[in-house]
């Protein structure tokens, strides 16, 4: 490839900035995190440079409140992870259900109006995420316009309890990350050659068959990219759970935050939770990459 | 060209005359009126930079992570002063270096977390308990049971502070058990009581504690007294309670940090804050209480007479938060994680 590109011998210098950025701002922090997770915690924040697996032990094993019972599997943190994963998966599914038709709609408009539709999709993202989340809370609170309107037209007698529920958290995640689903799918659908659909229709394929056998396989990379872009940030989100869900339960994000900023000040444990989260995400990504390679080989 | 040269010369000459040095403050968010900072700059020519934090713990973490030596003063709460002092993070001063030291109210001149006040001065103090919206509930609210075992009218409409210390101490006061206990029965009782109380709570939030009362999202909530006064000023019919079981007293203190780059200016500023007129300006802004004598003539009438700042004479006295030792603290951490898992 290097031969044909005409940049022979320049590969290394041209890649250097990328390597410096990735190395300095990703690999080094991850290495610091990995090292901190196996150090001894210093009381009220900080670490002592002694090797210890106490953080991982705390995550997986419990010995009761006073530490003198027989060791058992610690479900507390696993259930926090499970709740976060479940929330993120549901948000991804919602975004896909709404995002795919939206992307399809935009990609099938005349070329000159597509820009306007894309612009409309991105407009809310010019406003800070925190402000949008708080605004959403104003809308759905007991005395907010949504409930006032519902009661005004007589649909409900009292305010619907929306704020501080899981439904509100889902709404927040869905609203926050929808464009991350729409844009990659749009990019994939836009490149789709609609002559394939016509050819399939000529061969008596129904609409459903065309969608399943032709369209979906071709735009699949866009769908998968969109799902990853929604799922991964949803997993670590804590703005929506805290502001809309009432912060009654830890999510992975708020659990990690508490270890560094809260009264607990347990840095190695915070680092260990982050490492476990990152390992989970990496496993998902690697599984996807392998599946994609296999699919291409076919 | 000539004008540019003259302007440049003017700037060059003016700069050294104006820059009398710097002062770097590490402070809570929204806790000092900008006019007061401007007044200090006008009086001394010292340029003031303020960075903010939102919890004692995050301030400590950030100083430990290498920011010590960058700031001159910070404003930790009582127990945090003790922790920072023990860790050698504070510098000391003598009373000769601070002419206004005598203005400190007698009861705050010698405090357990800084004996003899060698590193800190009072900034503001206040209390933490809870407030109830009297439009929603008119019954008896004198006990902490209002929050931990609420009447039906308040169930599901309570906000509690998202702060381990305050929730666990108020819970301990409710059950009548001491702070930093390692007694198993008492800790189990605290754990069980909180888990049971959680079903009645709508949300955890500290920065939002006032907002949810004003908006009506919550009908009752744990809150700081000054925050509750602001909620009342914004139109919510809330009553702040000094519960029969006791309440939490806290005091924020301005401390002189170790390795302060501008120690002299820091002392000037601390001295400035002990002037009754300036201390009153902070109180008028933050709506808590200053630890300085002679502020009354400078206070806004509403602040001076507010029920939040003036507990009834027969109120049960408040308690300071204690800093537990590491082993005990782990038990309280576990209870908090248990409550929020």
Coordinates of C-alpha atoms in Angstrom, one line a residue:
Chain A
X1 CA 0.0 0.0 0.0
X2 CA 2.8 2.3 0.9
X3 CA 4.2 1.8 -2.6
X4 CA 1.1 3.0 -4.3
X5 CA 0.4 5.9 -2.0
X6 CA 3.4 7.9 -3.0
X7 CA 4.3 8.7 0.6
X8 CA 6.9 5.9 0.9
X9 CA 9.1 6.3 3.9
X10 CA 6.9 9.0 5.5
X11 CA 4.6 6.5 7.3
X12 CA 6.4 6.7 10.6
X13 CA 6.8 10.5 10.8
X14 CA 3.2 11.1 9.6
X15 CA 1.8 8.7 12.2
X16 CA 3.9 10.2 15.0
X17 CA 1.4 12.9 16.1
X18 CA -1.3 10.2 16.4
X19 CA 1.0 8.0 18.4
X20 CA 2.0 10.8 20.7
X21 CA -1.6 11.8 21.3
X22 CA -2.8 8.2 21.9
X23 CA 0.2 7.4 24.0
X24 CA 0.2 10.5 26.2
X25 CA -3.6 10.9 26.6
X26 CA -4.8 7.3 26.5
X27 CA -2.1 4.7 27.2
X28 CA -0.4 6.6 30.0
X29 CA -3.6 7.4 32.0
X30 CA -4.8 3.8 31.5
X31 CA -1.4 2.6 32.8
X32 CA -1.7 4.9 35.8
X33 CA -5.2 3.6 36.5
X34 CA -4.0 0.0 36.2
X35 CA -1.1 0.6 38.6
X36 CA -3.3 2.5 41.1
X37 CA -5.8 -0.3 41.2
X38 CA -3.2 -2.7 42.7
X39 CA -1.8 -0.3 45.3
X40 CA -2.8 0.1 48.9
X41 CA -5.3 2.9 49.6
X42 CA -4.4 5.8 51.7
X43 CA -7.0 6.9 54.2
X44 CA -9.1 9.8 52.8
X45 CA -7.7 9.7 49.3
X46 CA -4.4 8.9 47.7
X47 CA -2.3 5.7 47.5
X48 CA 0.5 4.1 49.3
X49 CA 3.1 2.4 47.1
X50 CA 2.6 -1.1 48.4
X51 CA 1.2 -3.8 46.1
X52 CA -2.3 -5.0 47.1
X53 CA -5.2 -6.8 45.5
X54 CA -7.5 -5.4 48.2
X55 CA -9.5 -3.3 45.7
X56 CA -10.4 -6.3 43.5
X57 CA -11.0 -8.4 46.6
X58 CA -13.5 -5.7 47.8
X59 CA -15.3 -5.8 44.4
X60 CA -15.8 -9.6 44.3
X61 CA -15.7 -10.9 47.8
X62 CA -17.6 -10.0 51.0
X63 CA -16.9 -10.9 54.5
X64 CA -19.9 -9.2 56.1
X65 CA -20.2 -5.7 57.5
X66 CA -17.5 -6.3 60.1
X67 CA -15.2 -8.4 58.0
X68 CA -15.2 -11.6 60.1
X69 CA -17.8 -13.8 58.3
X70 CA -16.9 -16.5 55.8
X71 CA -16.0 -15.1 52.4
X72 CA -18.9 -15.0 50.0
X73 CA -19.5 -13.5 46.5
X74 CA -20.1 -9.8 46.8
X75 CA -23.2 -9.0 44.8
X76 CA -23.4 -5.3 45.6
X77 CA -21.0 -4.1 42.9
X78 CA -22.0 -6.8 40.4
X79 CA -25.6 -5.6 40.7
X80 CA -24.6 -2.0 40.2
X81 CA -22.8 -3.1 37.0
X82 CA -25.8 -5.2 35.9
X83 CA -28.1 -2.2 36.4
X84 CA -25.9 0.1 34.4
X85 CA -25.5 -2.5 31.6
X86 CA -29.2 -3.1 31.4
X87 CA -30.0 0.7 31.3
X88 CA -27.4 1.2 28.6
X89 CA -28.7 -1.7 26.5
X90 CA -32.3 -0.5 26.8
X91 CA -31.2 3.1 25.8
X92 CA -29.3 1.6 22.8
X93 CA -32.4 -0.3 21.7
X94 CA -34.7 2.7 22.0
X95 CA -32.2 4.8 20.0
X96 CA -32.0 2.2 17.3
X97 CA -35.8 1.9 17.0
X98 CA -36.2 5.6 16.6
X99 CA -32.8 6.3 15.0
X100 CA -33.0 3.9 12.1
X101 CA -36.2 5.2 10.5
X102 CA -35.0 8.8 11.1
X103 CA -31.7 8.1 9.3
X104 CA -33.5 6.4 6.5
X105 CA -35.9 9.3 6.1
X106 CA -33.1 11.8 5.9
X107 CA -31.0 9.7 3.5
X108 CA -33.9 9.4 1.1
X109 CA -34.6 13.1 0.9
X110 CA -33.4 15.0 -2.1
X111 CA -29.7 15.8 -1.8
X112 CA -30.1 19.5 -1.3
X113 CA -32.5 19.2 1.7
X114 CA -30.5 16.5 3.6
X115 CA -28.2 19.1 5.0
X116 CA -31.1 20.9 6.6
X117 CA -32.4 17.7 8.2
X118 CA -28.9 16.8 9.6
X119 CA -28.6 20.4 10.8
X120 CA -31.8 20.0 12.7
X121 CA -30.6 16.8 14.3
X122 CA -27.4 18.4 15.6
X123 CA -28.9 21.7 16.8
X124 CA -29.7 20.5 20.4
X125 CA -26.1 19.5 20.7
X126 CA -24.9 23.0 20.6
X127 CA -26.3 23.3 24.1
X128 CA -24.4 21.8 27.1
X129 CA -25.5 18.3 28.1
X130 CA -26.0 19.4 31.8
X131 CA -28.4 22.2 30.8
X132 CA -30.3 19.9 28.5
X133 CA -30.7 17.3 31.2
X134 CA -31.9 19.9 33.7
X135 CA -34.3 21.3 31.2
X136 CA -35.7 17.8 30.7
X137 CA -36.3 17.6 34.4
X138 CA -38.2 20.9 34.3
X139 CA -40.4 19.6 31.6
X140 CA -41.4 16.3 33.3
X141 CA -41.5 17.4 37.0
X142 CA -44.9 17.2 38.9
X143 CA -45.5 20.9 38.4
X144 CA -43.9 21.0 34.9
X145 CA -45.6 21.8 31.6
X146 CA -46.1 18.2 30.6
X147 CA -48.0 17.2 33.7
X148 CA -49.9 20.6 33.7
X149 CA -51.0 20.0 30.1
X150 CA -52.1 16.4 30.8
X151 CA -54.1 17.5 33.8
X152 CA -55.4 20.5 31.9
X153 CA -57.0 18.4 29.1
X154 CA -58.3 16.0 31.7
X155 CA -56.2 13.0 30.7
X156 CA -54.9 12.5 34.2
X157 CA -56.4 13.6 37.5
X158 CA -53.0 14.0 39.3
X159 CA -49.5 14.5 38.1
X160 CA -47.8 11.4 36.5
X161 CA -44.8 10.5 38.7
X162 CA -42.1 10.8 36.0
X163 CA -39.2 12.5 37.7
X164 CA -37.0 10.3 39.9
X165 CA -38.0 7.1 38.0
X166 CA -36.1 4.7 35.7
X167 CA -38.3 5.9 32.9
X168 CA -36.9 9.4 33.3
X169 CA -33.4 8.0 33.3
X170 CA -34.2 6.2 30.0
X171 CA -35.7 9.3 28.5
X172 CA -32.5 11.3 29.5
X173 CA -30.1 8.7 28.0
X174 CA -32.2 8.3 24.9
X175 CA -32.4 12.1 24.3
X176 CA -28.7 12.6 25.1
X177 CA -27.4 10.0 22.6
X178 CA -29.9 9.7 19.8
X179 CA -27.7 11.6 17.2
X180 CA -24.9 9.2 17.8
X181 CA -27.2 6.6 16.5
X182 CA -28.7 8.6 13.6
X183 CA -25.5 10.0 12.1
X184 CA -23.5 6.7 11.5
X185 CA -26.7 5.0 10.2
X186 CA -27.3 7.9 7.9
X187 CA -23.8 7.7 6.6
X188 CA -24.3 4.0 5.8
X189 CA -27.8 4.4 4.2
X190 CA -26.7 7.4 2.1
X191 CA -24.2 5.2 0.3
X192 CA -26.7 2.4 -0.2
X193 CA -27.5 1.9 -3.9
X194 CA -31.3 1.8 -4.2
X195 CA -31.0 -0.1 -7.5
X196 CA -30.4 -3.2 -5.4
X197 CA -33.8 -2.8 -3.9
X198 CA -35.4 -2.4 -7.3
X199 CA -33.5 -5.4 -8.6
X200 CA -34.7 -7.5 -5.6
X201 CA -38.3 -6.2 -6.2
X202 CA -38.1 -7.3 -9.8
X203 CA -37.2 -10.7 -8.6
X204 CA -40.4 -10.8 -6.5
X205 CA -38.8 -10.1 -3.1
X206 CA -41.2 -8.6 -0.6
X207 CA -40.4 -5.4 1.4
X208 CA -39.5 -7.3 4.5
X209 CA -37.2 -9.7 2.6
X210 CA -35.5 -6.7 0.9
X211 CA -34.9 -5.1 4.2
X212 CA -33.7 -8.2 5.9
X213 CA -31.6 -9.8 3.1
X214 CA -30.2 -6.8 1.3
X215 CA -30.5 -3.5 3.2
X216 CA -29.6 -4.6 6.7
X217 CA -26.4 -6.5 5.7
X218 CA -25.2 -3.5 3.7
X219 CA -25.9 -0.8 6.4
X220 CA -24.9 -3.1 9.2
X221 CA -21.5 -1.4 10.0
X222 CA -23.4 1.9 10.5
X223 CA -25.9 0.3 12.8
X224 CA -23.2 -1.4 14.8
X225 CA -21.1 1.8 15.0
X226 CA -24.2 3.7 16.2
X227 CA -25.0 1.0 18.8
X228 CA -21.5 1.2 20.2
X229 CA -21.5 5.0 20.3
X230 CA -24.7 5.0 22.3
X231 CA -24.0 2.0 24.5
X232 CA -20.5 2.8 25.7
X233 CA -21.2 6.4 27.0
X234 CA -24.5 5.3 28.4
X235 CA -22.7 2.7 30.5
X236 CA -20.6 5.4 32.3
X237 CA -23.3 8.1 32.3
X238 CA -24.2 9.6 35.7
X239 CA -25.8 12.9 34.8
X240 CA -29.1 11.4 33.7
X241 CA -29.3 8.9 36.6
X242 CA -28.4 11.6 39.2
X243 CA -30.5 14.4 37.9
X244 CA -33.5 12.6 36.5
X245 CA -33.3 9.4 38.5
X246 CA -32.8 11.1 41.9
X247 CA -29.4 9.5 42.6
X248 CA -31.0 6.9 44.8
X249 CA -28.8 4.1 43.5
X250 CA -25.2 4.1 42.4
X251 CA -24.5 3.6 38.7
X252 CA -21.0 2.6 37.5
X253 CA -20.2 6.2 36.8
X254 CA -21.4 7.6 40.2
X255 CA -19.8 4.6 42.1
X256 CA -16.4 5.5 40.6
X257 CA -17.0 9.3 41.2
X258 CA -17.7 8.6 44.9
X259 CA -14.4 6.8 45.3
X260 CA -12.5 9.9 44.2
X261 CA -14.6 12.8 45.2
X262 CA -16.8 11.5 48.1
X263 CA -16.2 10.9 51.7
X264 CA -14.9 7.4 51.0
X265 CA -11.7 8.4 49.2
X266 CA -10.7 5.0 48.1
X267 CA -8.6 5.6 45.0
X268 CA -7.4 2.0 44.3
X269 CA -11.0 0.8 44.5
X270 CA -12.2 3.5 42.1
X271 CA -9.3 2.6 39.7
X272 CA -10.2 -1.1 40.0
X273 CA -13.9 -0.5 39.2
X274 CA -12.8 1.6 36.1
X275 CA -10.4 -1.2 35.0
X276 CA -13.2 -3.8 35.3
X277 CA -15.5 -1.6 33.3
X278 CA -12.9 -1.0 30.7
X279 CA -12.2 -4.7 30.4
X280 CA -15.9 -5.4 29.9
X281 CA -16.1 -2.8 27.1
X282 CA -13.0 -4.2 25.5
X283 CA -14.4 -7.7 25.5
X284 CA -17.5 -6.5 23.8
X285 CA -15.5 -4.5 21.2
X286 CA -13.1 -7.4 20.5
X287 CA -16.0 -9.8 20.1
X288 CA -17.5 -7.4 17.6
X289 CA -14.3 -7.0 15.7
X290 CA -13.9 -10.8 15.4
X291 CA -17.5 -11.2 14.3
X292 CA -17.1 -8.5 11.7
X293 CA -13.9 -10.1 10.3
X294 CA -15.7 -13.4 10.1
X295 CA -18.6 -11.8 8.3
X296 CA -16.3 -10.2 5.8
X297 CA -14.5 -13.4 5.1
X298 CA -17.8 -15.0 4.1
Chain B
X1 CA 2.1 54.9 15.5
X2 CA 2.9 57.5 18.0
X3 CA -0.3 56.8 19.9
X4 CA 0.5 53.1 20.0
X5 CA 3.9 53.8 21.5
X6 CA 2.4 56.1 24.1
X7 CA -0.2 53.6 25.0
X8 CA 2.4 50.8 25.2
X9 CA 4.6 53.0 27.4
X10 CA 1.7 53.8 29.6
X11 CA 0.8 50.1 30.0
X12 CA 4.4 49.3 30.8
X13 CA 4.7 52.0 33.4
X14 CA 1.3 51.4 34.9
X15 CA 1.6 47.6 35.3
X16 CA 4.2 47.5 38.0
X17 CA 2.5 50.3 40.0
X18 CA -0.8 48.4 39.9
X19 CA 0.3 44.8 40.5
X20 CA 0.9 44.7 44.2
X21 CA 1.0 40.9 43.9
X22 CA -1.4 38.0 43.7
X23 CA -3.6 36.0 45.9
X24 CA -4.9 32.5 45.0
X25 CA -8.0 31.3 46.7
X26 CA -9.4 27.8 46.7
X27 CA -13.0 28.2 47.6
X28 CA -16.5 26.7 47.6
X29 CA -18.7 27.6 44.6
X30 CA -20.9 30.7 45.2
X31 CA -19.7 31.5 48.6
X32 CA -18.1 34.9 48.4
X33 CA -19.7 38.0 46.8
X34 CA -17.7 39.4 43.9
X35 CA -18.1 43.0 45.2
X36 CA -16.2 42.0 48.3
X37 CA -13.3 40.6 46.3
X38 CA -13.3 43.8 44.2
X39 CA -13.2 45.9 47.3
X40 CA -10.1 44.0 48.6
X41 CA -8.4 44.5 45.2
X42 CA -9.3 48.2 45.3
X43 CA -7.9 48.6 48.8
X44 CA -4.7 46.7 48.3
X45 CA -4.0 46.4 44.6
X46 CA -3.7 42.6 45.0
X47 CA -5.0 40.6 42.1
X48 CA -7.3 37.8 43.4
X49 CA -7.8 34.5 41.5
X50 CA -10.5 32.1 42.8
X51 CA -10.8 28.4 41.9
X52 CA -13.8 26.6 43.2
X53 CA -14.7 23.1 44.5
X54 CA -17.9 21.4 45.6
X55 CA -17.0 19.3 48.5
X56 CA -14.4 19.1 51.3
X57 CA -13.3 15.7 50.0
X58 CA -12.7 16.9 46.4
X59 CA -10.7 19.9 47.8
X60 CA -8.6 17.6 49.9
X61 CA -8.1 15.1 47.0
X62 CA -7.0 17.9 44.6
X63 CA -4.6 19.4 47.1
X64 CA -3.1 16.0 47.8
X65 CA -2.8 15.4 44.0
X66 CA -0.3 18.2 43.8
X67 CA -2.2 21.5 44.0
X68 CA -0.7 22.2 47.4
X69 CA 1.8 25.1 46.9
X70 CA -0.4 26.6 44.2
X71 CA -3.0 28.2 46.5
X72 CA -2.7 30.5 49.5
X73 CA -5.9 29.9 51.3
X74 CA -8.8 27.4 51.3
X75 CA -12.1 27.1 53.1
X76 CA -12.5 23.6 54.7
X77 CA -15.2 22.7 57.2
X78 CA -14.4 22.0 60.8
X79 CA -13.5 18.3 60.7
X80 CA -11.5 18.8 57.5
X81 CA -9.4 21.5 59.2
X82 CA -8.4 18.8 61.7
X83 CA -7.5 16.3 59.0
X84 CA -5.5 18.9 57.0
X85 CA -3.7 20.0 60.1
X86 CA -2.8 16.5 61.1
X87 CA -1.5 15.9 57.5
X88 CA 0.8 19.0 57.7
X89 CA -1.1 20.8 55.0
X90 CA -1.5 24.0 56.9
X91 CA 0.9 26.8 57.8
X92 CA 0.6 28.7 61.1
X93 CA 0.4 32.4 62.0
X94 CA 0.6 34.4 65.2
X95 CA -2.0 36.8 66.5
X96 CA 0.5 39.7 65.9
X97 CA 0.3 39.0 62.2
X98 CA -3.4 39.6 62.2
X99 CA -4.6 42.8 63.9
X100 CA -8.3 41.9 63.5
X101 CA -7.8 38.5 65.3
X102 CA -9.5 40.0 68.4
X103 CA -12.7 40.4 66.4
X104 CA -13.3 36.6 66.4
X105 CA -16.2 35.8 68.6
X106 CA -15.0 34.4 71.9
X107 CA -16.7 31.0 71.5
X108 CA -14.8 30.4 68.2
X109 CA -11.3 31.6 69.3
X110 CA -10.3 28.2 70.7
X111 CA -11.9 25.3 68.8
X112 CA -11.1 21.5 69.0
X113 CA -10.2 21.2 65.4
X114 CA -7.6 24.1 65.6
X115 CA -6.6 24.7 69.2
X116 CA -5.8 28.4 69.7
X117 CA -6.7 29.2 66.1
X118 CA -3.1 29.1 64.8
X119 CA -4.0 28.1 61.2
X120 CA -7.6 29.2 60.6
X121 CA -10.2 31.9 61.1
X122 CA -13.9 31.5 61.1
X123 CA -15.6 32.0 57.7
X124 CA -19.2 31.2 58.2
X125 CA -21.0 28.6 60.3
X126 CA -24.4 27.1 60.2
X127 CA -26.5 24.0 60.9
X128 CA -27.8 21.1 58.9
X129 CA -31.1 19.5 59.6
X130 CA -34.3 19.5 57.5
X131 CA -37.1 21.7 56.3
X132 CA -40.8 20.9 55.6
X133 CA -43.2 22.6 53.2
X134 CA -46.0 23.7 55.5
X135 CA -48.5 23.9 52.6
X136 CA -48.2 20.1 52.3
X137 CA -47.9 19.1 55.9
X138 CA -49.1 21.0 58.9
X139 CA -48.5 18.4 61.6
X140 CA -45.8 18.0 64.2
X141 CA -42.3 18.2 62.7
X142 CA -40.2 18.6 65.8
X143 CA -38.5 15.2 65.4
X144 CA -36.0 13.8 62.9
X145 CA -38.7 11.1 62.4
X146 CA -40.2 13.5 59.9
X147 CA -37.4 12.4 57.6
X148 CA -36.6 8.9 58.7
X149 CA -40.1 7.6 59.5
X150 CA -42.3 10.2 57.8
X151 CA -46.0 10.8 58.0
X152 CA -48.0 9.6 55.0
X153 CA -48.4 13.1 53.6
X154 CA -44.6 13.3 53.2
X155 CA -43.8 9.8 52.1
X156 CA -42.1 9.7 48.7
X157 CA -41.7 13.4 48.7
X158 CA -38.4 13.7 50.6
X159 CA -35.0 14.8 49.4
X160 CA -32.0 13.8 51.4
X161 CA -28.5 15.3 51.0
X162 CA -26.2 13.2 48.8
X163 CA -23.6 13.4 51.4
X164 CA -22.5 10.4 53.5
X165 CA -21.4 12.4 56.6
X166 CA -24.6 14.4 57.0
X167 CA -27.0 11.6 56.4
X168 CA -25.3 9.2 58.7
X169 CA -24.8 11.7 61.5
X170 CA -28.5 12.8 61.4
X171 CA -29.5 9.1 61.3
X172 CA -27.3 8.5 64.4
X173 CA -28.8 11.5 66.2
X174 CA -32.3 10.1 65.5
X175 CA -31.4 6.7 67.0
X176 CA -29.4 8.4 69.8
X177 CA -26.2 6.6 69.1
X178 CA -22.8 8.3 69.2
X179 CA -20.7 9.2 66.2
X180 CA -17.7 7.0 65.2
X181 CA -19.1 4.1 67.1
X182 CA -17.8 0.6 66.4
X183 CA -20.5 -1.1 68.4
X184 CA -22.1 -3.8 66.2
X185 CA -25.6 -3.5 67.5
X186 CA -25.7 0.3 67.0
X187 CA -24.2 0.1 63.5
X188 CA -26.7 -2.6 62.5
X189 CA -29.5 -0.6 63.9
X190 CA -28.3 2.5 61.9
X191 CA -28.0 0.4 58.7
X192 CA -31.5 -1.2 59.1
X193 CA -33.1 2.2 60.0
X194 CA -31.7 3.9 56.9
X195 CA -32.6 1.0 54.5
X196 CA -36.1 1.2 55.8
X197 CA -36.3 5.0 55.5
X198 CA -35.1 4.9 51.9
X199 CA -38.4 3.7 50.6
X200 CA -39.9 7.1 51.7
X201 CA -37.3 9.2 49.9
X202 CA -37.7 10.6 46.4
X203 CA -34.2 11.6 45.7
X204 CA -30.6 12.2 46.9
X205 CA -29.2 15.7 46.1
X206 CA -27.0 18.3 47.8
X207 CA -26.7 21.1 45.3
X208 CA -30.3 20.6 44.4
X209 CA -31.6 20.6 48.0
X210 CA -33.0 24.1 47.7
X211 CA -34.3 23.8 44.2
X212 CA -36.4 20.7 44.8
X213 CA -38.1 22.5 47.7
X214 CA -38.8 25.6 45.7
X215 CA -40.1 23.7 42.7
X216 CA -42.2 21.4 44.7
X217 CA -40.5 18.2 43.6
X218 CA -39.9 17.6 47.3
X219 CA -42.2 18.5 50.2
X220 CA -39.5 18.0 52.8
X221 CA -35.7 17.7 52.7
X222 CA -32.5 17.6 54.6
X223 CA -30.9 21.0 54.1
X224 CA -28.4 23.6 55.5
X225 CA -30.1 26.5 57.3
X226 CA -28.9 29.2 54.9
X227 CA -30.0 27.2 51.9
X228 CA -33.4 26.8 53.6
X229 CA -33.6 30.6 54.2
X230 CA -33.0 31.1 50.5
X231 CA -35.7 28.6 49.6
X232 CA -38.1 30.6 51.8
X233 CA -36.9 33.9 50.2
X234 CA -37.7 32.4 46.8
X235 CA -41.3 31.8 47.8
X236 CA -41.5 28.2 49.2
X237 CA -43.5 28.0 52.4
X238 CA -40.8 26.0 54.2
X239 CA -40.0 25.8 57.9
X240 CA -36.5 24.9 59.0
X241 CA -36.5 22.6 62.1
X242 CA -34.1 22.4 65.0
X243 CA -35.1 18.8 65.9
X244 CA -35.5 17.6 69.5
X245 CA -32.8 14.9 68.9
X246 CA -30.2 17.5 67.9
X247 CA -28.8 18.8 64.6
X248 CA -25.4 19.1 62.9
X249 CA -23.3 22.2 63.4
X250 CA -20.6 23.0 60.9
X251 CA -18.1 25.8 60.5
X252 CA -16.3 26.7 57.4
X253 CA -12.9 28.2 58.1
X254 CA -10.4 30.0 56.0
X255 CA -7.1 28.3 56.4
X256 CA -3.5 29.4 55.6
X257 CA -2.2 26.6 53.4
X258 CA 1.3 25.2 53.7
X259 CA 3.8 26.4 51.0
X260 CA 1.5 29.3 50.2
X261 CA 3.1 31.3 47.3
X262 CA 1.8 34.6 48.7
X263 CA 1.7 34.2 52.5
X264 CA 1.7 37.9 53.2
X265 CA -1.2 38.6 50.9
X266 CA -3.1 35.6 52.4
X267 CA -2.8 37.1 55.9
X268 CA -3.9 40.5 54.6
X269 CA -7.0 38.9 53.1
X270 CA -7.8 36.8 56.2
X271 CA -7.4 40.0 58.3
X272 CA -9.7 41.8 55.8
X273 CA -12.4 39.1 56.3
X274 CA -12.3 39.6 60.1
X275 CA -13.4 43.2 59.7
X276 CA -17.1 43.2 60.8
X277 CA -18.3 45.1 57.7
X278 CA -16.6 42.6 55.4
X279 CA -17.7 39.5 57.4
X280 CA -21.3 40.9 57.3
X281 CA -21.0 41.2 53.5
X282 CA -20.3 37.5 53.3
X283 CA -23.2 36.7 55.6
X284 CA -25.6 38.9 53.7
X285 CA -24.6 36.9 50.6
X286 CA -24.4 33.4 52.0
X287 CA -27.2 33.7 54.6
X288 CA -25.3 31.8 57.3
X289 CA -23.7 33.2 60.4
X290 CA -20.2 34.8 60.7
X291 CA -18.0 34.0 63.6
X292 CA -17.1 37.7 64.0
X293 CA -18.3 40.1 66.7
X294 CA -19.8 43.4 65.8
X295 CA -21.3 42.4 62.5
X296 CA -25.0 43.2 63.5
X297 CA -25.1 46.8 62.3
X298 CA -24.0 45.7 58.8
X299 CA -26.4 42.8 58.4
X300 CA -29.5 42.9 56.3
X301 CA -32.6 42.9 58.5
X302 CA -34.0 39.7 57.0
X303 CA -30.8 37.8 57.7
X304 CA -30.3 39.2 61.2
X305 CA -33.8 38.1 62.3
X306 CA -34.3 34.9 60.1
X307 CA -35.7 31.9 62.0
X308 CA -33.1 29.7 60.2
X309 CA -30.2 31.6 61.8
X310 CA -31.8 32.1 65.3
X311 CA -32.6 28.7 66.9
X312 CA -35.3 28.9 69.6
X313 CA -33.7 29.2 73.1
X314 CA -34.8 25.7 74.1
X315 CA -33.4 24.0 71.0
X316 CA -31.3 20.9 71.6
X317 CA -27.7 21.9 70.9
X318 CA -26.0 20.8 67.7
X319 CA -23.0 18.5 67.3
X320 CA -19.9 18.9 65.1
X321 CA -19.0 16.0 62.8
X322 CA -16.2 13.9 64.1
X323 CA -13.4 12.5 62.0
X324 CA -13.4 8.8 62.7
X325 CA -10.3 6.6 62.5
X326 CA -9.8 4.5 59.5
X327 CA -11.2 1.2 60.7
X328 CA -14.4 2.8 62.0
X329 CA -14.8 4.9 58.9
X330 CA -14.8 1.8 56.8
X331 CA -17.9 0.6 58.6
X332 CA -19.7 3.8 57.9
X333 CA -18.5 3.7 54.2
X334 CA -20.0 0.2 54.0
X335 CA -23.3 1.4 55.4
X336 CA -23.5 4.2 52.9
X337 CA -22.6 1.9 49.9
X338 CA -25.3 -0.5 51.2
X339 CA -27.8 2.3 51.3
X340 CA -27.1 3.4 47.7
X341 CA -26.4 0.0 46.0

